[in-house]
Coordinates of C-alpha atoms in Angstrom, one line a residue:
M1 CA -109.0 -245.2 83.1
R2 CA -107.3 -243.4 86.1
S3 CA -105.6 -245.8 88.6
V4 CA -107.4 -246.7 91.8
R5 CA -104.7 -245.0 93.6
S6 CA -105.3 -241.8 91.8
V7 CA -109.0 -241.8 92.4
I8 CA -108.6 -242.7 96.2
G9 CA -106.0 -239.9 96.5
L10 CA -108.1 -237.2 94.9
L11 CA -111.2 -238.2 96.9
S12 CA -109.0 -238.1 100.2
L13 CA -107.8 -234.6 99.2
L14 CA -111.4 -233.2 98.7
S15 CA -112.8 -234.9 101.8
T16 CA -110.0 -233.8 104.2
A17 CA -109.1 -230.5 102.9
S18 CA -110.1 -227.5 105.0
P19 CA -112.5 -224.9 103.5
V20 CA -110.8 -222.3 101.2
I21 CA -110.3 -219.2 103.4
A22 CA -112.8 -216.4 102.7
S23 CA -110.2 -213.9 101.7
A24 CA -109.0 -216.3 99.0
Q25 CA -112.5 -216.2 97.4
V26 CA -111.6 -212.9 96.0
F27 CA -109.1 -214.4 93.9
D28 CA -110.3 -215.9 90.6
V29 CA -108.4 -218.9 89.5
I30 CA -109.8 -218.7 85.8
E31 CA -106.9 -217.4 83.6
A32 CA -104.7 -216.8 86.4
D33 CA -100.9 -216.3 85.8
I34 CA -97.9 -216.4 87.8
T35 CA -97.9 -212.7 88.5
S36 CA -101.4 -212.6 89.6
V37 CA -101.0 -215.5 91.9
Q38 CA -97.9 -214.1 93.4
R39 CA -99.3 -210.6 94.0
A40 CA -102.5 -212.2 95.6
M41 CA -100.3 -214.2 98.0
A42 CA -98.2 -211.2 98.7
S43 CA -101.3 -209.3 99.7
N44 CA -102.7 -212.0 101.8
R45 CA -105.7 -212.5 99.4
L46 CA -104.4 -216.1 98.7
T47 CA -102.8 -219.0 100.3
C48 CA -101.0 -221.7 98.4
R49 CA -103.4 -224.2 99.9
A50 CA -106.4 -222.4 98.6
L51 CA -104.8 -222.0 95.1
V52 CA -104.1 -225.9 95.0
Q53 CA -107.6 -226.7 96.1
H54 CA -109.2 -224.6 93.4
Y55 CA -107.4 -226.7 90.8
L56 CA -108.2 -230.0 92.5
D57 CA -111.9 -228.9 92.6
R58 CA -111.8 -228.2 88.9
I59 CA -110.1 -231.4 88.1
A60 CA -112.7 -233.3 90.1
A61 CA -115.6 -231.4 88.4
Y62 CA -114.5 -231.7 84.8
D63 CA -111.9 -234.2 84.0
R64 CA -113.8 -237.5 84.4
V65 CA -117.3 -235.9 84.7
G66 CA -118.8 -232.9 83.0
P67 CA -116.9 -232.7 79.6
T68 CA -114.7 -235.9 80.6
L69 CA -111.5 -234.4 79.1
H70 CA -109.4 -237.2 80.4
A71 CA -106.4 -234.6 80.8
I72 CA -105.2 -235.8 84.2
Q73 CA -103.6 -239.3 84.6
H74 CA -102.6 -238.9 88.3
V75 CA -103.2 -236.5 91.0
N76 CA -100.4 -235.7 93.4
A77 CA -101.8 -237.0 96.7
R78 CA -99.4 -234.7 98.6
A79 CA -100.2 -231.6 96.9
L80 CA -102.1 -230.1 99.9
Q81 CA -99.3 -231.1 102.1
E82 CA -96.7 -229.5 100.0
A83 CA -98.9 -226.4 99.7
D84 CA -99.0 -226.1 103.5
S85 CA -95.3 -226.3 103.8
L86 CA -95.0 -223.5 101.4
D87 CA -97.6 -221.4 103.3
A88 CA -95.5 -221.9 106.5
L89 CA -92.6 -219.9 105.0
P90 CA -92.3 -216.3 105.8
R91 CA -94.1 -214.3 103.0
S92 CA -90.8 -212.4 102.5
Q93 CA -89.0 -215.6 101.7
P94 CA -90.5 -217.5 98.8
R95 CA -88.9 -220.9 98.1
G96 CA -88.0 -219.5 94.6
P97 CA -89.2 -217.9 91.5
L98 CA -92.0 -220.5 91.1
H99 CA -93.1 -220.5 94.7
C100 CA -96.5 -222.4 94.8
V101 CA -96.9 -222.6 91.0
P102 CA -99.0 -225.9 90.4
V103 CA -97.6 -227.8 87.3
L104 CA -99.3 -230.2 85.1
L105 CA -96.4 -232.4 84.0
K106 CA -96.6 -234.8 81.0
D107 CA -96.6 -238.3 82.2
Q108 CA -93.5 -238.9 80.1
V109 CA -91.4 -237.6 82.8
N110 CA -90.3 -239.7 85.8
T111 CA -91.4 -238.7 89.4
R112 CA -90.2 -240.6 92.4
D113 CA -93.3 -240.0 94.5
M114 CA -96.2 -240.7 91.9
P115 CA -96.6 -243.2 89.2
T116 CA -95.3 -242.4 85.7
S117 CA -97.4 -244.2 83.1
Y118 CA -95.9 -243.2 79.7
G119 CA -99.6 -243.5 78.6
S120 CA -99.5 -247.3 79.1
I121 CA -101.6 -249.5 81.3
L122 CA -98.5 -251.7 81.7
F123 CA -96.8 -248.6 83.6
R124 CA -100.0 -247.3 85.2
D125 CA -98.8 -248.0 88.8
F126 CA -95.0 -247.7 88.0
V127 CA -93.2 -245.3 90.4
P128 CA -89.6 -244.5 89.4
Q129 CA -86.9 -244.4 91.8
R130 CA -85.6 -241.1 90.9
D131 CA -87.0 -237.7 89.6
A132 CA -86.2 -236.2 86.3
T133 CA -83.9 -233.3 86.1
I134 CA -86.8 -231.0 85.2
V135 CA -88.8 -232.1 88.2
E136 CA -85.8 -231.3 90.6
R137 CA -85.4 -227.9 89.1
L138 CA -89.1 -227.0 89.3
E139 CA -89.6 -228.2 92.9
A140 CA -86.3 -226.4 93.9
A141 CA -87.9 -223.2 92.4
G142 CA -90.9 -223.7 94.8
A143 CA -93.3 -225.2 92.2
I144 CA -95.7 -228.2 93.0
I145 CA -96.1 -230.9 90.6
L146 CA -100.0 -231.0 91.1
A147 CA -100.7 -233.8 88.6
K148 CA -99.3 -236.0 85.8
A149 CA -101.1 -235.1 82.7
S150 CA -102.5 -237.7 80.4
M151 CA -100.7 -238.4 77.2
G152 CA -100.8 -240.4 74.0
E153 CA -99.5 -243.9 74.4
F154 CA -95.7 -243.9 74.2
A155 CA -95.7 -240.4 72.9
G156 CA -98.1 -241.0 69.9
R157 CA -101.3 -239.1 69.2
Y158 CA -104.2 -238.6 71.8
V159 CA -105.4 -242.1 72.9
S160 CA -103.8 -244.6 75.3
S161 CA -104.5 -247.7 77.3
A162 CA -103.9 -245.7 80.3
S163 CA -106.4 -242.9 80.0
G164 CA -108.5 -243.7 77.1
I165 CA -109.4 -240.8 74.8
I166 CA -108.1 -237.4 75.8
R167 CA -110.5 -234.8 74.4
N168 CA -110.1 -231.1 73.1
A169 CA -111.2 -228.7 75.9
Y170 CA -113.0 -226.2 73.3
D171 CA -115.0 -229.1 71.6
P172 CA -114.8 -232.6 73.3
T173 CA -115.9 -234.2 70.0
R174 CA -112.6 -233.1 68.5
N175 CA -109.0 -234.3 69.0
P176 CA -106.7 -232.4 71.3
S177 CA -103.6 -233.0 69.2
G178 CA -100.8 -235.0 70.6
S179 CA -99.0 -236.3 72.3
S180 CA -98.9 -233.8 75.2
S181 CA -102.6 -233.7 75.0
G182 CA -103.6 -233.8 78.6
T183 CA -101.1 -230.9 79.3
G184 CA -102.9 -228.9 76.5
A185 CA -106.4 -229.6 77.7
G186 CA -105.6 -229.3 81.3
I187 CA -103.9 -225.8 81.1
A188 CA -106.6 -224.7 78.7
A189 CA -109.3 -225.7 81.2
N190 CA -107.5 -224.1 84.1
F191 CA -106.6 -227.4 85.9
G192 CA -103.2 -226.0 86.7
L193 CA -101.2 -222.8 86.5
V194 CA -98.6 -224.0 83.9
G195 CA -97.7 -227.2 82.0
I196 CA -94.7 -229.0 80.8
G197 CA -95.1 -230.9 77.5
E198 CA -92.6 -232.9 75.4
D199 CA -92.0 -232.3 71.6
T200 CA -90.4 -234.9 69.3
G201 CA -92.4 -234.0 66.2
G202 CA -94.7 -231.3 67.3
S203 CA -96.2 -232.5 70.7
I204 CA -95.9 -229.2 72.6
R205 CA -96.9 -227.0 69.8
G206 CA -99.9 -229.0 68.4
P207 CA -101.8 -229.3 71.8
A208 CA -100.9 -225.7 72.5
A209 CA -102.2 -224.5 69.2
V210 CA -105.4 -226.3 69.3
H211 CA -106.0 -225.0 72.9
A212 CA -105.2 -221.3 72.5
L213 CA -102.1 -221.6 74.6
V214 CA -98.4 -220.7 74.3
G215 CA -96.2 -223.6 73.5
L216 CA -92.5 -223.3 73.3
R217 CA -90.2 -226.0 71.6
P218 CA -86.7 -224.9 72.8
T219 CA -83.6 -225.1 71.0
L220 CA -82.5 -228.8 71.1
G221 CA -80.1 -229.0 73.9
L222 CA -81.5 -225.9 76.0
V223 CA -83.4 -228.0 78.4
S224 CA -82.4 -231.4 79.9
V225 CA -84.3 -234.4 79.2
H226 CA -82.8 -236.7 81.6
G227 CA -85.4 -238.8 83.3
M228 CA -87.8 -238.8 80.4
L229 CA -88.8 -241.7 78.5
P230 CA -87.1 -241.0 74.9
A231 CA -88.9 -241.1 71.6
N232 CA -86.1 -240.0 69.4
P233 CA -83.3 -238.5 71.5
T234 CA -81.8 -236.4 68.7
Q235 CA -85.2 -234.6 68.4
D236 CA -86.8 -234.8 71.9
V237 CA -87.2 -231.6 74.0
L238 CA -89.1 -230.6 77.1
G239 CA -90.8 -227.2 77.2
P240 CA -93.5 -225.0 78.8
M241 CA -97.2 -224.9 78.0
T242 CA -98.7 -221.9 79.4
R243 CA -101.6 -219.3 78.9
T244 CA -99.2 -216.4 78.7
V245 CA -95.9 -215.8 76.9
E246 CA -94.5 -214.2 80.2
D247 CA -95.2 -217.5 82.2
A248 CA -93.5 -219.5 79.5
A249 CA -90.4 -217.2 79.9
R250 CA -90.5 -217.5 83.7
V251 CA -90.8 -221.5 83.4
L252 CA -88.0 -221.4 80.8
D253 CA -85.7 -219.5 83.3
V254 CA -85.9 -222.3 85.8
I255 CA -85.7 -225.4 83.6
A256 CA -83.1 -224.4 81.0
G257 CA -79.4 -224.9 81.3
Y258 CA -76.6 -227.4 81.7
D259 CA -77.2 -230.7 83.1
A260 CA -74.2 -233.2 83.6
K261 CA -76.7 -236.1 83.3
D262 CA -77.7 -234.8 79.8
P263 CA -74.4 -233.8 78.1
I264 CA -76.0 -232.3 75.0
T265 CA -77.2 -229.3 77.4
A266 CA -73.3 -228.3 77.4
H267 CA -74.1 -226.6 74.2
A268 CA -76.4 -224.3 76.0
V269 CA -73.4 -222.9 78.1
G270 CA -72.7 -219.2 77.2
R271 CA -75.8 -219.0 74.9
M272 CA -78.5 -218.3 77.5
P273 CA -79.5 -214.7 78.7
T274 CA -79.6 -214.0 82.5
S275 CA -83.5 -214.2 82.2
Y276 CA -85.7 -215.0 79.3
R277 CA -88.2 -212.3 80.7
T278 CA -85.7 -209.3 79.9
A279 CA -86.6 -209.3 76.2
L280 CA -90.3 -209.1 76.6
R281 CA -91.4 -205.9 75.3
P282 CA -94.7 -204.8 73.4
D283 CA -92.4 -203.2 70.7
A284 CA -90.2 -206.3 70.2
L285 CA -91.5 -206.8 66.6
R286 CA -91.1 -203.3 65.5
G287 CA -88.7 -203.0 62.4
R288 CA -88.3 -206.8 62.1
R289 CA -88.6 -209.0 58.9
V290 CA -90.4 -212.2 58.9
G291 CA -91.1 -214.8 56.1
V292 CA -94.2 -216.6 55.7
L293 CA -94.2 -220.3 54.8
R294 CA -97.2 -221.5 53.0
T295 CA -97.1 -225.3 52.7
R296 CA -100.1 -226.5 50.7
R297 CA -101.8 -229.2 52.7
D298 CA -105.0 -230.2 50.8
S299 CA -106.2 -233.4 49.4
T300 CA -106.4 -232.6 45.6
S301 CA -103.6 -234.8 44.7
E302 CA -105.1 -237.7 46.8
L303 CA -108.4 -237.2 44.8
R304 CA -106.6 -237.0 41.4
N305 CA -104.8 -240.2 42.0
A306 CA -107.9 -242.0 43.2
R307 CA -109.7 -241.0 40.1
R308 CA -106.9 -242.7 38.1
D309 CA -107.3 -245.8 40.1
T310 CA -109.6 -248.2 38.2
T311 CA -109.9 -250.4 41.3
L312 CA -112.0 -248.0 43.1
S313 CA -115.6 -247.8 42.9
S314 CA -117.5 -244.7 42.0
D315 CA -119.0 -244.8 45.5
S316 CA -115.5 -244.7 47.1
I317 CA -114.6 -241.7 44.9
R318 CA -117.7 -239.7 45.8
V319 CA -116.9 -240.3 49.4
L320 CA -113.3 -238.9 48.8
E321 CA -114.8 -236.0 46.8
T322 CA -117.1 -235.1 49.9
R323 CA -114.1 -235.4 52.3
V324 CA -111.9 -233.1 50.1
R325 CA -114.7 -230.6 49.9
E326 CA -115.1 -230.6 53.7
R327 CA -111.3 -230.3 54.4
H328 CA -111.1 -227.4 52.0
A329 CA -113.9 -225.6 54.0
E330 CA -111.7 -226.2 57.3
Y331 CA -108.6 -224.8 55.5
A332 CA -110.7 -221.7 54.4
K333 CA -111.6 -221.2 58.1
A334 CA -108.0 -221.3 59.4
A335 CA -106.8 -219.3 56.4
T336 CA -109.1 -216.4 57.5
V337 CA -107.6 -216.5 61.0
F338 CA -104.1 -216.7 59.6
A339 CA -104.5 -213.8 57.3
A340 CA -105.7 -211.6 60.2
A341 CA -102.5 -212.7 62.2
L342 CA -100.3 -211.4 59.3
D343 CA -102.2 -208.2 59.5
S344 CA -101.6 -207.9 63.1
L345 CA -97.9 -208.4 62.6
R346 CA -97.8 -205.7 60.0
G347 CA -99.6 -203.4 62.5
L348 CA -96.8 -204.0 64.8
G349 CA -94.3 -202.7 62.4
V350 CA -93.2 -205.9 60.9
T351 CA -92.2 -206.3 57.3
V352 CA -93.9 -209.4 56.1
I353 CA -92.2 -211.2 53.2
D354 CA -95.0 -213.5 52.0
S355 CA -94.6 -217.1 50.4
V356 CA -90.8 -217.5 51.0
V357 CA -89.6 -220.9 49.9
I358 CA -86.7 -222.9 51.6
P359 CA -84.2 -223.9 49.1
P360 CA -84.7 -227.5 47.8
V361 CA -82.7 -230.1 49.7
S362 CA -81.0 -232.9 47.8
G363 CA -81.1 -236.4 48.9
R364 CA -83.7 -238.8 50.2
R365 CA -86.0 -238.0 53.2
V366 CA -86.4 -240.8 55.4
G367 CA -88.4 -240.9 58.6
N368 CA -86.6 -241.2 61.9
S369 CA -87.6 -244.6 63.0
F370 CA -84.0 -245.7 64.0
E371 CA -83.6 -244.3 67.5
T372 CA -86.7 -245.3 69.2
E373 CA -86.4 -249.0 70.0
P374 CA -82.9 -248.9 71.1
S375 CA -83.2 -245.6 73.3
T376 CA -86.3 -247.2 74.9
N377 CA -84.5 -250.4 75.8
A378 CA -81.6 -248.4 77.3
F379 CA -83.9 -246.1 79.3
L380 CA -85.8 -249.1 80.7
A381 CA -82.7 -250.8 81.6
E382 CA -82.1 -247.8 84.1
Q383 CA -85.4 -248.4 85.7
P384 CA -84.7 -251.3 88.0
N385 CA -88.3 -251.7 89.0
A386 CA -89.9 -251.3 85.5
P387 CA -92.7 -253.8 84.8
V388 CA -91.2 -254.6 81.2
R389 CA -87.7 -254.1 80.0
T390 CA -87.9 -253.8 76.3
W391 CA -89.9 -252.2 73.1
Q392 CA -90.7 -255.7 72.0
E393 CA -92.1 -256.8 75.4
I394 CA -94.3 -253.8 75.4
L395 CA -95.7 -254.8 71.9
L396 CA -96.1 -258.5 73.0
S397 CA -98.1 -257.5 76.1
G398 CA -101.0 -256.9 73.7
T399 CA -102.1 -254.0 75.9
V400 CA -101.1 -251.1 73.6
N401 CA -103.8 -249.1 71.8
P402 CA -104.3 -250.8 68.4
W403 CA -103.4 -247.7 66.4
R404 CA -100.3 -247.1 68.5
A405 CA -99.2 -250.6 68.3
R406 CA -99.5 -250.6 64.5
A407 CA -97.3 -247.6 64.4
M408 CA -94.8 -248.9 66.9
M409 CA -94.2 -252.1 64.8
D410 CA -92.6 -250.0 62.3
Y411 CA -89.7 -249.2 64.7
V412 CA -89.0 -252.9 65.6
G413 CA -85.4 -254.1 64.8
K414 CA -84.3 -250.8 63.5
T415 CA -81.0 -249.2 65.1
M416 CA -78.9 -246.2 64.5
D417 CA -76.4 -248.6 62.7
D418 CA -78.9 -249.0 59.9
A419 CA -77.6 -247.4 56.6
D420 CA -80.7 -245.3 56.2
Y421 CA -80.2 -243.6 59.5
L422 CA -77.2 -241.9 57.8
A423 CA -79.7 -240.4 55.2
V424 CA -81.7 -239.1 57.9
L425 CA -78.7 -237.2 59.4
R426 CA -77.6 -236.0 56.1
Y427 CA -81.2 -234.6 55.3
R428 CA -81.4 -232.9 58.5
E429 CA -78.1 -231.2 58.1
A430 CA -78.8 -230.0 54.6
Q431 CA -82.2 -228.7 55.9
R432 CA -80.6 -226.7 58.5
T433 CA -78.3 -225.1 56.1
A434 CA -81.3 -224.5 53.7
V435 CA -83.4 -222.7 56.3
L436 CA -80.5 -220.5 57.4
Q437 CA -79.7 -219.7 53.9
L438 CA -83.2 -218.6 53.3
M439 CA -83.1 -216.4 56.4
A440 CA -79.8 -215.0 55.4
D441 CA -80.8 -214.2 51.8
Q442 CA -84.1 -212.5 52.8
R443 CA -82.6 -210.9 55.9
L444 CA -85.2 -212.5 58.0
D445 CA -85.6 -212.6 61.8
A446 CA -87.9 -215.4 61.9
L447 CA -90.2 -217.6 59.8
V448 CA -94.0 -217.8 60.5
Y449 CA -96.8 -220.1 59.6
A450 CA -99.8 -221.6 61.0
T451 CA -99.1 -224.4 63.4
Y452 CA -102.0 -226.2 61.7
D453 CA -103.7 -225.0 58.4
A454 CA -107.0 -226.3 59.8
A455 CA -108.7 -226.8 63.1
P456 CA -108.5 -230.4 64.8
T457 CA -110.8 -233.0 63.3
R458 CA -113.6 -234.9 65.0
I459 CA -112.6 -238.0 67.1
A460 CA -113.6 -241.2 65.3
E461 CA -116.0 -243.6 67.1
D462 CA -113.5 -246.5 66.7
V463 CA -110.4 -244.8 67.7
L464 CA -109.8 -247.0 70.6
T465 CA -110.3 -250.2 68.6
N466 CA -109.3 -249.7 65.0
P467 CA -105.5 -249.7 64.0
R468 CA -106.4 -247.3 61.2
P469 CA -109.0 -244.9 62.4
D470 CA -110.5 -242.5 59.8
D471 CA -110.2 -239.5 62.0
G472 CA -108.2 -237.0 59.7
Y473 CA -105.7 -236.6 62.6
G474 CA -103.0 -234.1 61.7
L475 CA -104.9 -232.3 59.0
G476 CA -102.8 -229.3 57.8
D477 CA -99.8 -230.1 60.1
N478 CA -96.9 -227.7 59.7
R479 CA -94.9 -228.6 62.9
G480 CA -92.0 -230.7 61.3
L481 CA -89.5 -228.0 60.4
S482 CA -88.5 -227.3 64.1
P483 CA -87.7 -230.8 65.1
S484 CA -86.1 -231.7 61.9
T485 CA -83.8 -228.9 62.2
G486 CA -83.4 -228.6 66.0
F487 CA -84.3 -224.8 65.8
P488 CA -86.6 -223.3 68.4
A489 CA -90.2 -222.5 67.6
I490 CA -93.1 -221.0 69.7
T491 CA -96.9 -221.3 68.9
V492 CA -99.1 -218.4 70.2
P493 CA -102.8 -217.9 70.0
A494 CA -103.6 -216.4 66.4
G495 CA -107.6 -216.3 66.9
F496 CA -110.5 -218.6 66.4
T497 CA -112.3 -219.9 63.6
S498 CA -115.9 -219.0 62.9
D499 CA -117.0 -222.2 64.9
G500 CA -114.9 -221.1 67.7
L501 CA -111.9 -223.4 67.4
P502 CA -108.4 -222.0 68.1
I503 CA -105.8 -221.5 65.5
G504 CA -102.1 -221.1 66.4
L505 CA -99.4 -218.8 65.0
E506 CA -96.1 -220.5 65.0
I507 CA -92.8 -218.6 64.9
L508 CA -89.4 -220.3 64.1
G509 CA -85.9 -218.8 64.7
R510 CA -82.4 -219.6 64.5
P511 CA -80.8 -221.8 67.2
W512 CA -80.5 -220.3 70.6
A513 CA -82.8 -217.5 69.7
D514 CA -85.4 -218.7 72.3
D515 CA -85.4 -215.3 73.9
Q516 CA -86.1 -213.5 70.5
L517 CA -89.0 -215.9 69.9
L518 CA -90.6 -215.2 73.3
A519 CA -90.2 -211.5 72.7
F520 CA -91.8 -211.7 69.3
A521 CA -94.7 -213.9 70.8
Y522 CA -95.1 -211.5 73.6
A523 CA -95.4 -208.5 71.3
F524 CA -98.1 -210.3 69.2
E525 CA -99.9 -211.5 72.3
Q526 CA -100.0 -208.1 73.8
R527 CA -101.5 -206.5 70.7
T528 CA -104.0 -209.2 69.8
R529 CA -105.0 -210.7 73.2
H530 CA -106.7 -213.8 71.5
R531 CA -106.4 -216.1 74.4
R532 CA -109.8 -217.0 76.0
P533 CA -110.8 -220.0 78.2
P534 CA -113.1 -222.9 76.8
T535 CA -116.9 -222.7 77.7
T536 CA -117.0 -226.4 78.5
T537 CA -115.3 -225.7 81.9
P538 CA -116.7 -222.7 83.4
P539 CA -116.0 -221.3 86.8
L540 CA -117.1 -223.4 89.7
P541 CA -119.6 -222.1 92.3
A542 CA -117.7 -220.3 95.3
R543 CA -116.7 -222.7 98.0
R544 CA -118.6 -221.9 101.3

């Protein structure tokens, strides 16, 4: 549930706000982008206060009532005041390139003037003493942190003790992917202009893909993560989640670059363009070569093994057979959308090399569970007013969602000094080389695949109470290559299944080719125009 402070703050905003000026009613906030907002302000058709009020109205109407998306954890009680300060500036002197851009910020990122929960009821009223670097850069560019977006607890999945179940904006009975779930649902539902997500294993691209959004996981080290609760520091990145590619490029221009408080960003020096917008051209894909990765993600092997298991009853096998048929039907729906996306690429002048295969990587792949506990403990030690200080204290509190608590137990006692951690690093390095080798051998500019080979599954009824909910979460998940290598990847709307659920096309490139990926995504977006808002959150009646 939202904290009492959040509810009181929002009610206060709605009750004390002055009416939206009549001229601002000409402006339609639904599917607005940065360019349309700035043009409306320049022509005196929109004020910053009116824009912010529009989004506050939509949050009040749809987040905890209506479809009850639970996308917003905490509303900025100063949002209208900050908007007024921007309106007071001369129109010819905007504060920066993101002047009056209302941002939904994943609640994993510290803000000194509003709570940061990390998806946990333990931290629901915790107010950090310092802003994260990304917050400083956004605000310096004129953006307003409109709200903190709900997230999966401690950066896992889509449920938390702080917000409950976060729901998919296109079908609230289905999962919104995770763990930047609130950012994805909120931007899709037009609760803000742009969003910021965090991606350790896919948490920007997953929620973006299932919400018909653009989600960029930048090259590791391009954007500072100082002031963000870590998950796995050698994989964690922050990046934009937006309704258009151009907006993603505009946000990246502001947040990218060297930060002395996050030394890994020193690798970005000399590797950034003057602006990520300069490469955005409708013909950016003409003459390019892309390889299609097709990773089989069905359940036939699961069924085959079950039939060999003499301990399983015939009823159990029949249930599994039914599930496999259902999942294959979901794969088929997504495959139709993906095939059409490949045809669109060909129509853009792309040479599509189908079914390419990454050279096999020797060694044993080991999950990266070694960084989480020590990095979390170190981060909390730097927060003098944190309510708890260690990973183990969090677990011993008994407040963590049961599924998340079970997963978090796997990290207890593991450190980067463990011998298996070396296997993680060796595997990653070998995989980086293998991907680059494939791209070199095939003369590829990028790799493409579906972010998910299936639409999101339905939310289990017991997802808040069962440590092992049977919800099929992550069905057809193809997000792992980018975080494993540190290479950039972007998802862009590829279309909708026959039952109206979004599918994302993901494009992966070489390190520091973020501008090229944005250009490719822009060309695809401009040709296909697949983005459309969910019907669950329609326009509100005009304010009088």
